[in-house]
Short mmCIF file of C-alpha atoms in Angstrom, two decimals:
data_model
loop_
_atom_site.label_atom_id
_atom_site.label_comp_id
_atom_site.label_asym_id
_atom_site.label_seq_id
_atom_site.Cartn_x
_atom_site.Cartn_y
_atom_site.Cartn_z
CA MET F 1 -55.50 -55.10 -122.46
CA ALA F 2 -56.83 -54.20 -125.57
CA LEU F 3 -59.52 -56.20 -127.44
CA GLY F 4 -57.37 -57.59 -130.02
CA ALA F 5 -55.14 -59.04 -127.29
CA THR F 6 -57.86 -61.34 -126.83
CA PHE F 7 -57.27 -62.25 -130.33
CA ALA F 8 -53.96 -62.56 -130.89
CA ALA F 9 -53.18 -66.04 -131.78
CA LEU F 10 -55.93 -64.64 -135.12
CA ARG F 11 -52.55 -62.39 -136.35
CA HIS F 12 -51.46 -65.39 -137.79
CA ARG F 13 -52.99 -66.82 -140.89
CA ASN F 14 -51.70 -69.96 -139.79
CA TYR F 15 -53.50 -70.46 -137.00
CA ARG F 16 -56.12 -68.51 -138.31
CA ILE F 17 -57.30 -71.38 -140.61
CA TRP F 18 -56.34 -73.96 -138.11
CA ALA F 19 -59.25 -73.07 -135.69
CA ALA F 20 -62.09 -72.35 -138.36
CA ALA F 21 -61.57 -75.59 -139.43
CA GLY F 22 -61.09 -76.63 -135.59
CA PHE F 23 -64.44 -75.34 -134.95
CA VAL F 24 -65.77 -76.66 -137.42
CA SER F 25 -64.64 -80.14 -136.56
CA VAL F 26 -65.87 -79.79 -132.82
CA ILE F 27 -69.33 -78.98 -134.00
CA GLY F 28 -69.72 -81.96 -135.81
CA THR F 29 -68.03 -84.08 -132.57
CA TRP F 30 -70.47 -82.71 -130.63
CA MET F 31 -72.60 -83.96 -132.52
CA GLN F 32 -71.77 -87.31 -133.03
CA VAL F 33 -71.22 -87.69 -129.43
CA LEU F 34 -74.82 -86.62 -128.52
CA GLY F 35 -76.02 -88.93 -130.87
CA VAL F 36 -74.24 -91.81 -129.43
CA ASN F 37 -76.02 -91.16 -126.02
CA TRP F 38 -79.48 -90.90 -127.24
CA PHE F 39 -79.37 -94.51 -129.56
CA VAL F 40 -77.29 -96.01 -126.90
CA LEU F 41 -80.30 -95.23 -124.85
CA ALA F 42 -83.03 -95.25 -127.58
CA GLU F 43 -81.65 -98.84 -127.57
CA THR F 44 -81.50 -99.38 -123.92
CA GLY F 45 -82.89 -97.30 -122.25
CA SER F 46 -80.44 -97.02 -119.76
CA ALA F 47 -77.71 -94.23 -118.01
CA THR F 48 -75.17 -96.69 -117.22
CA THR F 49 -75.14 -98.54 -120.66
CA MET F 50 -74.81 -94.73 -121.59
CA GLY F 51 -71.93 -93.74 -119.18
CA PHE F 52 -69.78 -97.71 -120.42
CA THR F 53 -69.82 -96.07 -123.69
CA VAL F 54 -68.15 -93.03 -122.41
CA LEU F 55 -66.12 -95.34 -120.54
CA LEU F 56 -65.37 -96.27 -123.86
CA GLN F 57 -64.07 -94.02 -125.83
CA ALA F 58 -61.90 -92.60 -122.69
CA LEU F 59 -60.48 -95.76 -121.75
CA PRO F 60 -57.77 -96.33 -124.96
CA THR F 61 -56.07 -92.76 -123.56
CA LEU F 62 -54.77 -94.43 -120.28
CA VAL F 63 -53.46 -96.32 -122.78
CA LEU F 64 -51.63 -94.89 -126.06
CA SER F 65 -51.49 -91.55 -124.62
CA VAL F 66 -47.72 -91.95 -124.27
CA TRP F 67 -47.38 -94.23 -127.65
CA GLY F 68 -49.19 -90.86 -129.14
CA GLY F 69 -46.48 -88.94 -127.33
CA ALA F 70 -43.67 -90.86 -128.08
CA LEU F 71 -44.52 -90.34 -131.67
CA ALA F 72 -45.39 -87.06 -131.16
CA ASP F 73 -41.99 -86.26 -130.82
CA ARG F 74 -40.14 -89.08 -133.27
CA VAL F 75 -42.31 -88.15 -136.47
CA PRO F 76 -43.69 -86.42 -139.04
CA ALA F 77 -46.92 -84.59 -138.03
CA LYS F 78 -48.65 -83.47 -141.46
CA PRO F 79 -48.89 -87.54 -142.06
CA LEU F 80 -50.76 -88.97 -138.88
CA LEU F 81 -52.69 -86.19 -139.06
CA ILE F 82 -54.05 -86.45 -141.67
CA GLY F 83 -54.73 -90.55 -141.69
CA ALA F 84 -55.49 -90.43 -138.07
CA GLN F 85 -58.48 -87.29 -139.58
CA ALA F 86 -59.61 -90.23 -142.71
CA ALA F 87 -60.42 -93.34 -139.84
CA HIS F 88 -61.95 -90.90 -138.29
CA ALA F 89 -64.14 -90.10 -141.29
CA LEU F 90 -64.60 -93.94 -142.31
CA LEU F 91 -65.57 -94.74 -137.89
CA ALA F 92 -68.07 -91.47 -137.95
CA ALA F 93 -69.75 -93.35 -141.36
CA GLY F 94 -69.96 -96.23 -139.80
CA LEU F 95 -71.36 -95.43 -136.54
CA ALA F 96 -74.80 -93.59 -140.06
CA ALA F 97 -74.49 -97.31 -140.84
CA VAL F 98 -75.67 -98.44 -138.76
CA ALA F 99 -77.72 -96.41 -137.88
CA VAL F 100 -79.26 -96.75 -141.23
CA THR F 101 -79.39 -99.77 -140.72
CA GLY F 102 -79.27 -101.72 -137.77
CA ALA F 103 -76.51 -103.93 -138.42
CA GLY F 104 -73.75 -104.97 -135.68
CA GLY F 105 -76.12 -103.41 -133.19
CA LEU F 106 -75.01 -101.71 -130.07
CA PRO F 107 -71.68 -104.67 -129.80
CA ALA F 108 -70.70 -102.33 -133.17
CA ILE F 109 -71.72 -99.16 -132.13
CA TYR F 110 -69.74 -100.64 -128.35
CA ALA F 111 -66.27 -101.39 -130.92
CA ILE F 112 -66.82 -98.43 -133.08
CA SER F 113 -66.56 -96.43 -129.57
CA LEU F 114 -63.58 -98.24 -128.74
CA ALA F 115 -61.64 -97.67 -132.12
CA THR F 116 -62.48 -94.05 -132.55
CA GLY F 117 -60.86 -93.26 -128.71
CA ALA F 118 -58.31 -94.71 -129.63
CA VAL F 119 -56.72 -93.63 -132.89
CA SER F 120 -57.92 -90.09 -130.99
CA ALA F 121 -55.89 -90.73 -127.66
CA ILE F 122 -52.69 -91.20 -130.51
CA GLU F 123 -53.73 -87.99 -132.56
CA GLY F 124 -53.63 -85.72 -129.62
CA PRO F 125 -50.18 -85.39 -128.37
CA VAL F 126 -49.75 -85.19 -131.87
CA MET F 127 -52.02 -82.53 -133.10
CA GLY F 128 -51.07 -80.56 -129.83
CA ARG F 129 -47.30 -80.40 -130.96
CA TRP F 130 -47.77 -79.47 -134.26
CA ALA F 131 -50.30 -77.04 -133.47
CA SER F 132 -48.16 -75.11 -131.28
CA THR F 133 -45.69 -74.33 -134.07
CA LEU F 134 -48.35 -71.95 -135.24
CA VAL F 135 -47.99 -69.18 -133.62
CA ASP F 136 -44.84 -68.09 -131.53
CA ARG F 137 -44.23 -68.54 -128.10
CA ASP F 138 -45.50 -65.35 -126.86
CA SER F 139 -48.94 -66.01 -128.36
CA LEU F 140 -48.76 -69.97 -127.37
CA GLY F 141 -51.15 -68.87 -124.18
CA ASN F 142 -53.75 -66.53 -126.49
CA ALA F 143 -53.35 -69.28 -128.79
CA LEU F 144 -54.30 -71.69 -126.17
CA ALA F 145 -57.11 -70.30 -124.48
CA LEU F 146 -58.72 -70.01 -127.68
CA GLY F 147 -59.13 -73.35 -128.61
CA SER F 148 -61.18 -73.54 -125.56
CA LEU F 149 -63.16 -71.06 -126.38
CA THR F 150 -63.77 -72.88 -129.91
CA ASN F 151 -63.89 -75.99 -128.39
CA SER F 152 -66.99 -74.06 -126.02
CA ALA F 153 -68.75 -72.97 -128.56
CA GLY F 154 -68.75 -75.53 -130.29
CA ARG F 155 -70.12 -78.45 -128.04
CA ILE F 156 -73.38 -75.24 -127.54
CA LEU F 157 -73.72 -75.53 -131.13
CA GLY F 158 -73.48 -78.83 -132.26
CA MET F 159 -75.52 -80.07 -128.84
CA SER F 160 -77.74 -77.59 -129.69
CA LEU F 161 -77.83 -78.23 -133.17
CA GLY F 162 -77.52 -82.22 -132.88
CA ALA F 163 -80.63 -82.35 -130.02
CA VAL F 164 -82.75 -80.24 -132.56
CA VAL F 165 -81.43 -83.08 -135.72
CA VAL F 166 -81.37 -86.51 -134.11
CA ALA F 167 -85.70 -85.54 -132.60
CA ALA F 168 -86.35 -84.88 -136.63
CA VAL F 169 -84.73 -87.72 -138.29
CA GLY F 170 -82.22 -89.87 -135.87
CA PRO F 171 -78.78 -89.83 -134.96
CA ALA F 172 -78.05 -91.30 -138.71
CA LEU F 173 -77.32 -87.56 -140.48
CA LEU F 174 -74.89 -86.59 -137.12
CA PHE F 175 -72.99 -88.99 -137.64
CA ALA F 176 -72.40 -88.47 -141.17
CA ALA F 177 -71.80 -84.95 -140.61
CA ASN F 178 -69.23 -85.18 -138.81
CA ALA F 179 -67.70 -87.34 -140.99
CA ALA F 180 -68.05 -84.95 -143.30
CA SER F 181 -66.46 -82.24 -140.55
CA PHE F 182 -63.02 -83.92 -140.97
CA ALA F 183 -62.54 -82.46 -144.05
CA ALA F 184 -62.43 -78.99 -142.63
CA VAL F 185 -58.79 -80.62 -140.91
CA VAL F 186 -57.36 -81.76 -143.52
CA VAL F 187 -58.15 -78.88 -145.98
CA ALA F 188 -56.04 -76.52 -142.80
CA LEU F 189 -53.21 -79.37 -142.86
CA PHE F 190 -53.02 -78.86 -146.68
CA ALA F 191 -53.77 -75.46 -146.15
CA VAL F 192 -50.41 -74.25 -143.37
CA ARG F 193 -48.46 -72.58 -144.43
CA GLU F 194 -44.67 -74.61 -144.07
CA GLY F 195 -42.73 -71.06 -143.62
CA GLU F 196 -44.51 -69.55 -141.54
CA ARG F 197 -45.10 -71.64 -138.68
CA HIS F 198 -42.93 -71.33 -135.13
CA ALA F 199 -40.29 -74.13 -134.87
CA GLY F 200 -39.61 -74.95 -131.18
CA ALA F 201 -36.23 -73.66 -129.47
CA THR F 202 -33.46 -75.65 -129.09
CA ALA F 203 -32.95 -78.36 -126.29
CA THR F 204 -31.96 -77.16 -123.38
CA ALA F 205 -28.90 -79.69 -121.32
CA ASP F 206 -31.30 -82.09 -119.16
CA ALA F 207 -33.47 -83.08 -121.47
CA ALA F 208 -33.61 -86.32 -123.34
CA PRO F 209 -33.77 -87.34 -126.73
CA ALA F 210 -35.82 -86.62 -128.91
CA ASP F 211 -35.64 -90.71 -129.84
CA GLY F 212 -35.88 -91.87 -126.53
CA GLY F 213 -39.18 -93.23 -126.47
CA ILE F 214 -41.53 -93.46 -123.57
CA ARG F 215 -39.10 -94.60 -120.73
CA ALA F 216 -37.28 -91.11 -122.11
CA GLY F 217 -40.37 -89.47 -121.31
CA PHE F 218 -41.27 -90.15 -117.58
CA ARG F 219 -37.63 -89.40 -116.83
CA TYR F 220 -37.77 -86.06 -117.57
CA LEU F 221 -41.11 -85.63 -116.27
CA LEU F 222 -38.97 -86.91 -112.87
CA GLY F 223 -36.79 -84.44 -113.69
CA GLN F 224 -40.18 -80.80 -113.81
CA PRO F 225 -41.00 -81.30 -110.46
CA VAL F 226 -43.47 -77.87 -111.36
CA VAL F 227 -44.41 -79.82 -113.62
CA LEU F 228 -44.64 -82.20 -111.94
CA VAL F 229 -46.88 -80.25 -108.87
CA ALA F 230 -48.83 -78.60 -111.75
CA LEU F 231 -50.24 -81.44 -112.25
CA ALA F 232 -50.77 -83.39 -109.44
CA LEU F 233 -53.10 -79.81 -108.56
CA SER F 234 -54.10 -80.94 -112.22
CA PHE F 235 -55.82 -84.48 -110.73
CA VAL F 236 -57.33 -83.35 -108.13
CA LEU F 237 -59.48 -80.48 -109.81
CA GLY F 238 -60.59 -82.15 -112.39
CA SER F 239 -61.65 -85.11 -109.76
CA LEU F 240 -63.38 -82.96 -107.59
CA GLY F 241 -63.98 -80.31 -108.17
CA ARG F 242 -64.79 -80.65 -112.17
CA ASN F 243 -67.09 -83.53 -112.57
CA TYR F 244 -69.78 -81.44 -112.52
CA GLN F 245 -72.19 -83.50 -115.41
CA VAL F 246 -72.16 -85.77 -112.43
CA THR F 247 -72.67 -83.43 -109.38
CA MET F 248 -75.38 -80.68 -111.10
CA ALA F 249 -77.30 -84.06 -112.18
CA ALA F 250 -77.16 -84.70 -108.23
CA MET F 251 -78.14 -81.92 -107.50
CA SER F 252 -80.76 -81.06 -109.96
CA ASP F 253 -82.69 -84.51 -109.20
CA GLY F 254 -82.08 -84.13 -105.30
CA PRO F 255 -81.77 -81.04 -103.11
CA LEU F 256 -82.76 -78.73 -106.04
CA HIS F 257 -85.83 -80.88 -107.08
CA GLY F 258 -84.90 -78.87 -110.84
CA GLY F 259 -85.50 -82.31 -112.55
CA ALA F 260 -84.06 -82.95 -115.74
CA SER F 261 -85.60 -79.59 -116.62
CA GLY F 262 -83.18 -78.36 -114.60
CA TYR F 263 -80.18 -80.07 -115.42
CA GLY F 264 -80.72 -79.21 -119.10
CA PHE F 265 -80.30 -74.99 -117.68
CA LEU F 266 -77.54 -75.71 -115.42
CA SER F 267 -76.36 -77.54 -118.28
CA THR F 268 -76.11 -74.56 -120.45
CA VAL F 269 -74.82 -72.27 -117.93
CA PHE F 270 -71.79 -74.39 -117.01
CA ALA F 271 -71.25 -74.57 -121.24
CA VAL F 272 -72.02 -70.38 -121.26
CA GLY F 273 -69.49 -69.81 -117.46
CA THR F 274 -66.58 -72.23 -120.08
CA VAL F 275 -67.04 -69.61 -122.09
CA LEU F 276 -66.62 -66.70 -119.90
CA GLY F 277 -63.63 -68.47 -119.08
CA ALA F 278 -61.72 -68.78 -122.53
CA LEU F 279 -62.55 -65.10 -123.05
CA PHE F 280 -60.69 -64.57 -119.33
CA ALA F 281 -57.97 -66.85 -120.72
CA ALA F 282 -57.42 -64.88 -123.96
CA ARG F 283 -57.45 -61.59 -122.34
CA ARG F 284 -54.52 -62.50 -120.17
CA ALA F 285 -51.37 -61.63 -120.84
CA GLU F 286 -49.16 -64.45 -119.13
CA LEU F 287 -50.74 -67.55 -118.09
CA GLY F 288 -47.98 -68.18 -115.24
CA TYR F 289 -48.87 -70.18 -111.52
CA ALA F 290 -50.18 -67.90 -109.90
CA VAL F 291 -53.01 -67.09 -112.19
CA LEU F 292 -53.25 -71.37 -111.70
CA VAL F 293 -53.21 -71.35 -107.71
CA GLY F 294 -56.02 -68.48 -107.88
CA ALA F 295 -58.49 -70.29 -110.31
CA GLY F 296 -58.05 -73.42 -108.30
CA LEU F 297 -58.74 -71.55 -104.80
CA LEU F 298 -61.52 -69.80 -106.63
CA ALA F 299 -63.49 -72.91 -108.19
CA SER F 300 -62.13 -74.34 -104.35
CA GLY F 301 -64.37 -71.92 -102.29
CA LEU F 302 -66.86 -71.48 -104.94
CA GLN F 303 -68.00 -75.10 -105.23
CA ILE F 304 -68.19 -75.28 -100.77
CA VAL F 305 -70.84 -72.07 -101.58
CA ALA F 306 -72.96 -74.23 -104.30
CA GLY F 307 -72.96 -76.53 -101.43
CA LEU F 308 -75.40 -74.94 -99.42
CA ALA F 309 -77.41 -72.96 -102.30
CA PRO F 310 -81.00 -72.71 -101.65
CA GLY F 311 -82.31 -72.94 -105.29
CA THR F 312 -81.64 -73.79 -108.90
CA LEU F 313 -81.12 -69.85 -109.73
CA SER F 314 -78.89 -69.74 -107.28
CA PHE F 315 -76.71 -72.48 -107.44
CA ALA F 316 -76.29 -71.33 -110.67
CA ALA F 317 -75.12 -68.39 -109.93
CA VAL F 318 -72.39 -70.18 -108.24
CA ILE F 319 -72.01 -72.40 -111.31
CA LEU F 320 -70.62 -70.29 -113.86
CA PRO F 321 -67.73 -68.58 -112.19
CA VAL F 322 -67.33 -72.39 -111.05
CA ALA F 323 -67.02 -73.36 -115.22
CA ALA F 324 -65.07 -70.51 -116.00
CA ALA F 325 -62.50 -70.84 -113.56
CA ALA F 326 -62.28 -74.65 -114.87
CA VAL F 327 -61.31 -73.66 -117.80
CA VAL F 328 -58.47 -70.67 -116.76
CA ILE F 329 -56.71 -73.95 -114.71
CA ASP F 330 -56.78 -76.00 -118.02
CA THR F 331 -55.62 -73.33 -120.27
CA THR F 332 -53.00 -71.98 -117.82
CA VAL F 333 -51.86 -75.92 -117.16
CA GLY F 334 -51.37 -76.73 -121.17
CA ALA F 335 -49.71 -73.15 -121.81
CA ARG F 336 -47.10 -74.65 -118.54
CA ALA F 337 -46.67 -77.52 -119.71
CA GLN F 338 -45.39 -76.56 -122.47
CA LEU F 339 -43.40 -73.59 -122.26
CA ASP F 340 -41.75 -75.24 -119.39
CA THR F 341 -40.49 -78.09 -120.71
CA ASP F 342 -38.16 -78.55 -123.31
CA TYR F 343 -39.64 -79.12 -127.43
CA ALA F 344 -38.12 -82.47 -127.85
CA MET F 345 -40.08 -83.31 -124.99
CA ARG F 346 -43.41 -81.81 -126.28
CA GLY F 347 -45.45 -84.97 -127.14
CA ARG F 348 -44.49 -86.40 -124.25
CA VAL F 349 -45.51 -83.70 -122.20
CA LEU F 350 -49.07 -83.98 -123.08
CA ALA F 351 -49.60 -87.08 -123.62
CA ALA F 352 -49.26 -87.14 -119.73
CA LEU F 353 -51.52 -84.39 -119.77
CA ALA F 354 -54.47 -86.07 -121.76
CA VAL F 355 -53.61 -89.36 -119.34
CA THR F 356 -54.14 -86.47 -116.33
CA GLY F 357 -57.16 -85.83 -117.41
CA SER F 358 -58.36 -88.39 -118.17
CA VAL F 359 -57.79 -90.53 -115.51
CA SER F 360 -59.06 -87.64 -113.02
CA ALA F 361 -62.84 -88.29 -115.37
CA ALA F 362 -62.69 -92.28 -114.41
CA VAL F 363 -61.41 -91.66 -110.81
CA GLY F 364 -63.77 -89.02 -109.36
CA ALA F 365 -66.86 -89.71 -111.54
CA PRO F 366 -67.61 -92.73 -109.71
CA LEU F 367 -66.28 -91.28 -106.76
CA LEU F 368 -68.47 -88.46 -106.35
CA GLY F 369 -71.44 -90.32 -107.43
CA TRP F 370 -70.84 -92.81 -104.51
CA LEU F 371 -69.83 -89.83 -102.03
CA ALA F 372 -73.94 -88.13 -103.78
CA GLU F 373 -75.90 -91.43 -102.88
CA HIS F 374 -74.43 -92.47 -99.38
CA ALA F 375 -73.46 -89.05 -97.72
CA GLY F 376 -75.65 -86.09 -99.98
CA PRO F 377 -75.52 -84.38 -102.96
CA ARG F 378 -74.81 -81.31 -100.67
CA GLN F 379 -72.26 -82.49 -98.44
CA THR F 380 -70.50 -84.09 -101.34
CA LEU F 381 -69.71 -79.99 -102.71
CA VAL F 382 -69.12 -79.39 -99.68
CA LEU F 383 -66.04 -82.30 -99.14
CA ALA F 384 -65.02 -82.56 -102.55
CA GLY F 385 -64.86 -78.14 -101.93
CA THR F 386 -62.54 -78.14 -99.18
CA VAL F 387 -60.81 -81.09 -99.83
CA THR F 388 -59.67 -79.35 -103.57
CA ALA F 389 -58.40 -75.79 -101.40
CA VAL F 390 -57.08 -77.88 -99.13
CA ALA F 391 -55.04 -79.25 -101.66
CA THR F 392 -54.73 -76.33 -104.10
CA ALA F 393 -53.13 -73.95 -100.95
CA VAL F 394 -50.27 -77.18 -100.37
CA ALA F 395 -49.32 -76.58 -104.23
CA GLY F 396 -49.52 -73.33 -103.94
CA VAL F 397 -46.46 -73.59 -100.89
CA ALA F 398 -44.53 -76.44 -103.10
CA LEU F 399 -44.52 -74.19 -106.04
CA ASP F 400 -43.23 -71.10 -104.37
CA ARG F 401 -40.73 -72.81 -102.77
CA LEU F 402 -39.34 -74.65 -106.08
CA ARG F 403 -39.83 -71.32 -108.53
CA GLU F 404 -37.45 -70.02 -105.80
CA ARG F 405 -35.29 -71.96 -105.28
CA LYS F 406 -34.14 -72.13 -108.87
CA LEU F 407 -34.31 -68.70 -108.52
CA ALA F 408 -32.02 -68.54 -105.59
CA HIS F 409 -30.11 -70.86 -108.49
CA ARG F 410 -29.56 -68.48 -111.18
CA LEU F 411 -28.74 -65.51 -109.36
CA THR F 412 -26.01 -66.83 -107.50
CA ARG F 413 -24.73 -68.63 -111.07
CA VAL F 414 -25.47 -64.92 -112.66
CA LEU F 415 -23.26 -63.15 -109.16
CA ALA F 416 -21.04 -65.36 -109.12
CA VAL F 417 -18.22 -64.15 -111.82
CA PRO F 418 -18.77 -60.49 -111.74
CA ALA F 419 -18.73 -60.65 -107.82
CA ALA F 420 -16.29 -58.20 -107.70
CA ARG F 421 -17.72 -55.40 -109.62
CA PRO F 422 -19.43 -54.29 -106.57
CA VAL F 423 -15.53 -53.76 -105.43
CA ARG F 424 -14.59 -52.06 -108.05
CA ARG F 425 -17.25 -49.80 -108.43
CA VAL F 426 -16.35 -48.55 -104.80
CA ALA F 427 -13.30 -48.74 -105.09
CA ALA F 428 -13.03 -46.24 -108.90
CA THR F 429 -15.14 -43.82 -106.33
CA ALA F 430 -13.07 -44.04 -103.44
CA ALA F 431 -10.66 -43.06 -105.54
CA ARG F 432 -12.59 -40.34 -106.71
CA VAL F 433 -12.94 -38.79 -104.01
CA VAL F 434 -9.69 -39.14 -101.79
CA ARG F 435 -7.57 -39.47 -104.62
CA PRO F 436 -4.22 -38.36 -103.40
CA ALA F 437 -3.22 -34.51 -105.48
CA GLY F 438 -0.21 -35.37 -107.71
CA ALA F 439 0.96 -37.07 -110.81
CA GLY F 440 0.39 -41.17 -109.15
CA LEU F 441 -2.91 -40.76 -109.39
CA ALA F 442 -3.90 -42.76 -112.45
CA ALA F 443 -1.10 -45.56 -111.31
CA ALA F 444 -2.57 -45.37 -107.91
CA THR F 445 -6.11 -45.85 -108.79
CA ALA F 446 -5.27 -49.15 -111.92
CA THR F 447 -3.56 -50.39 -109.83
CA ALA F 448 -6.62 -50.88 -107.21
CA ALA F 449 -8.70 -51.86 -110.29
CA GLY F 450 -5.90 -54.82 -110.86
CA VAL F 451 -6.10 -56.04 -107.45
CA VAL F 452 -9.52 -56.72 -107.39
CA ARG F 453 -10.80 -57.20 -110.96
CA PRO F 454 -10.90 -61.84 -111.00
CA THR F 455 -9.28 -63.18 -113.97
CA GLY F 456 -10.78 -65.08 -117.19
CA ALA F 457 -12.09 -65.30 -119.99
CA GLY F 458 -13.58 -61.61 -122.56
CA LEU F 459 -12.65 -59.51 -119.68
CA VAL F 460 -10.82 -56.97 -120.62
CA THR F 461 -8.44 -54.42 -119.20
CA ALA F 462 -10.69 -50.90 -118.80
CA PRO F 463 -8.41 -47.62 -119.02
CA ALA F 464 -8.26 -46.41 -115.85
CA PRO F 465 -10.17 -43.16 -115.47
CA ALA F 466 -8.05 -40.05 -116.26
CA PRO F 467 -8.92 -36.98 -112.51
CA LEU F 468 -12.04 -35.25 -112.49
CA PRO F 469 -13.23 -32.55 -109.94
CA VAL F 470 -14.39 -34.17 -107.28
CA ASP F 471 -18.80 -32.74 -107.19
CA ARG F 472 -19.67 -31.60 -104.19
CA GLY F 473 -23.27 -30.00 -104.39
CA ALA F 474 -22.35 -27.00 -107.12
CA VAL F 475 -19.63 -26.04 -106.17
CA ALA F 476 -16.27 -27.46 -107.42
CA VAL F 477 -13.04 -28.43 -105.32
CA ARG F 478 -10.22 -27.98 -106.50
CA ALA F 479 -6.42 -28.78 -104.96
CA PRO F 480 -4.87 -25.80 -103.72
CA ARG F 481 -2.70 -23.88 -105.78
CA ARG F 482 0.46 -24.02 -104.68
CA LEU F 483 2.31 -20.61 -104.90
CA PRO F 484 6.01 -20.07 -106.19
CA ARG F 485 8.49 -20.11 -102.93
CA ARG F 486 9.43 -16.23 -102.44
CA LEU F 487 13.27 -16.27 -101.66
CA PRO F 488 14.00 -13.99 -98.62
CA ARG F 489 15.84 -9.93 -99.95
CA ARG F 490 18.80 -9.78 -99.48
CA ARG F 491 20.21 -6.90 -97.26
CA PRO F 492 22.70 -4.30 -99.46
CA ALA F 493 25.95 -4.44 -98.22
CA GLY F 494 28.31 -1.98 -96.05
#
């Protein structure tokens, strides 16, 4: 594809505005993440406590995302999104106040982290559904890939700037900068032209009503086996093949002997890999299930190789394409979850996707940590890679069968009514080749066509074709012309 196709979604004015605001907000968010982690670690000296703070931000997603999905399908998005940005800004300002004054201490940090997670859980499906209307259907996959690119680049820049700022003046400035970054999102919400948004397709027959609530969303998903298989595969790959923050730390501290510096180097390489993966996904004309299965098999195989890597550099060389494949997987699942479901249910589908990601992180991180501690980091990578490879292969077979079943159903439905068309074509051809000479040809052909033509609304009777010479090579074969009958000559009398 041409380079311009990599950034096809940027042709839409609304998306350009939204992407720029999102980049600013992502930078601020990652600056705040670094600031919170540093503040908790400095106060307690415990990495476990720091991880608990991260868990508090992710926990509300498991409970509240489904409510956010229902709201996304039922209420206007813009007022809710503006309110969410205001809440985020106030919470970030609260973190800055705690960092400056020390009021509330760690309990205040925990409470604000929990509230931030709750706002994000409700806001996420609403924002995802609204943002999908900024581009047309053909550009949606590219827009999601560019979103991954924005998040990866913003993460690298935010963490880098945050590390410099926190070392110089402390975390309070990071929290204040994040509070200010939400103003960019609010400005973008007002700058988007409503007339240029792309409304979703009309509801299909199998979609539940838009006001059906959470249970309607679950019922709808249960009737979408292809999407369910993709979500299940995303869960397995996310839990056992995506939590590289755990396995990279275990490998660097253990068999690679890289220490903290080695872990930082591997984290940087992983971040670069996510950028490359986002660029690859953006260049794809279509992100289909074949891409999902292929990326899953690639990531799983390389994960096994990573467990056998002898040193930090070789491990980093393997981690780079694994990170790229991880972004391709996430982008493809997100694209299919939106493109292959009804627009009226999109908010609830996005909520299910968010819950899947949160559960996979919550389950996978401690499981991989336990395995690395008891079986060893290398054995953990090999075992997890083998399990994800098998799961990807099984999901690939299931997706193929499910999609073939749908294809067969469509073919049956399409061919049911015009089943007699081939018969008519054969009959007409045969009539032209072996038609009888004389004036009865038109009547015979019309009769044959009428016998094999199915009856039904919308079908019109076509006139019978006029008799034409049959082309056999370059010679037109016509019926021989009959000569006039010669009468016998009379013999003269006498």
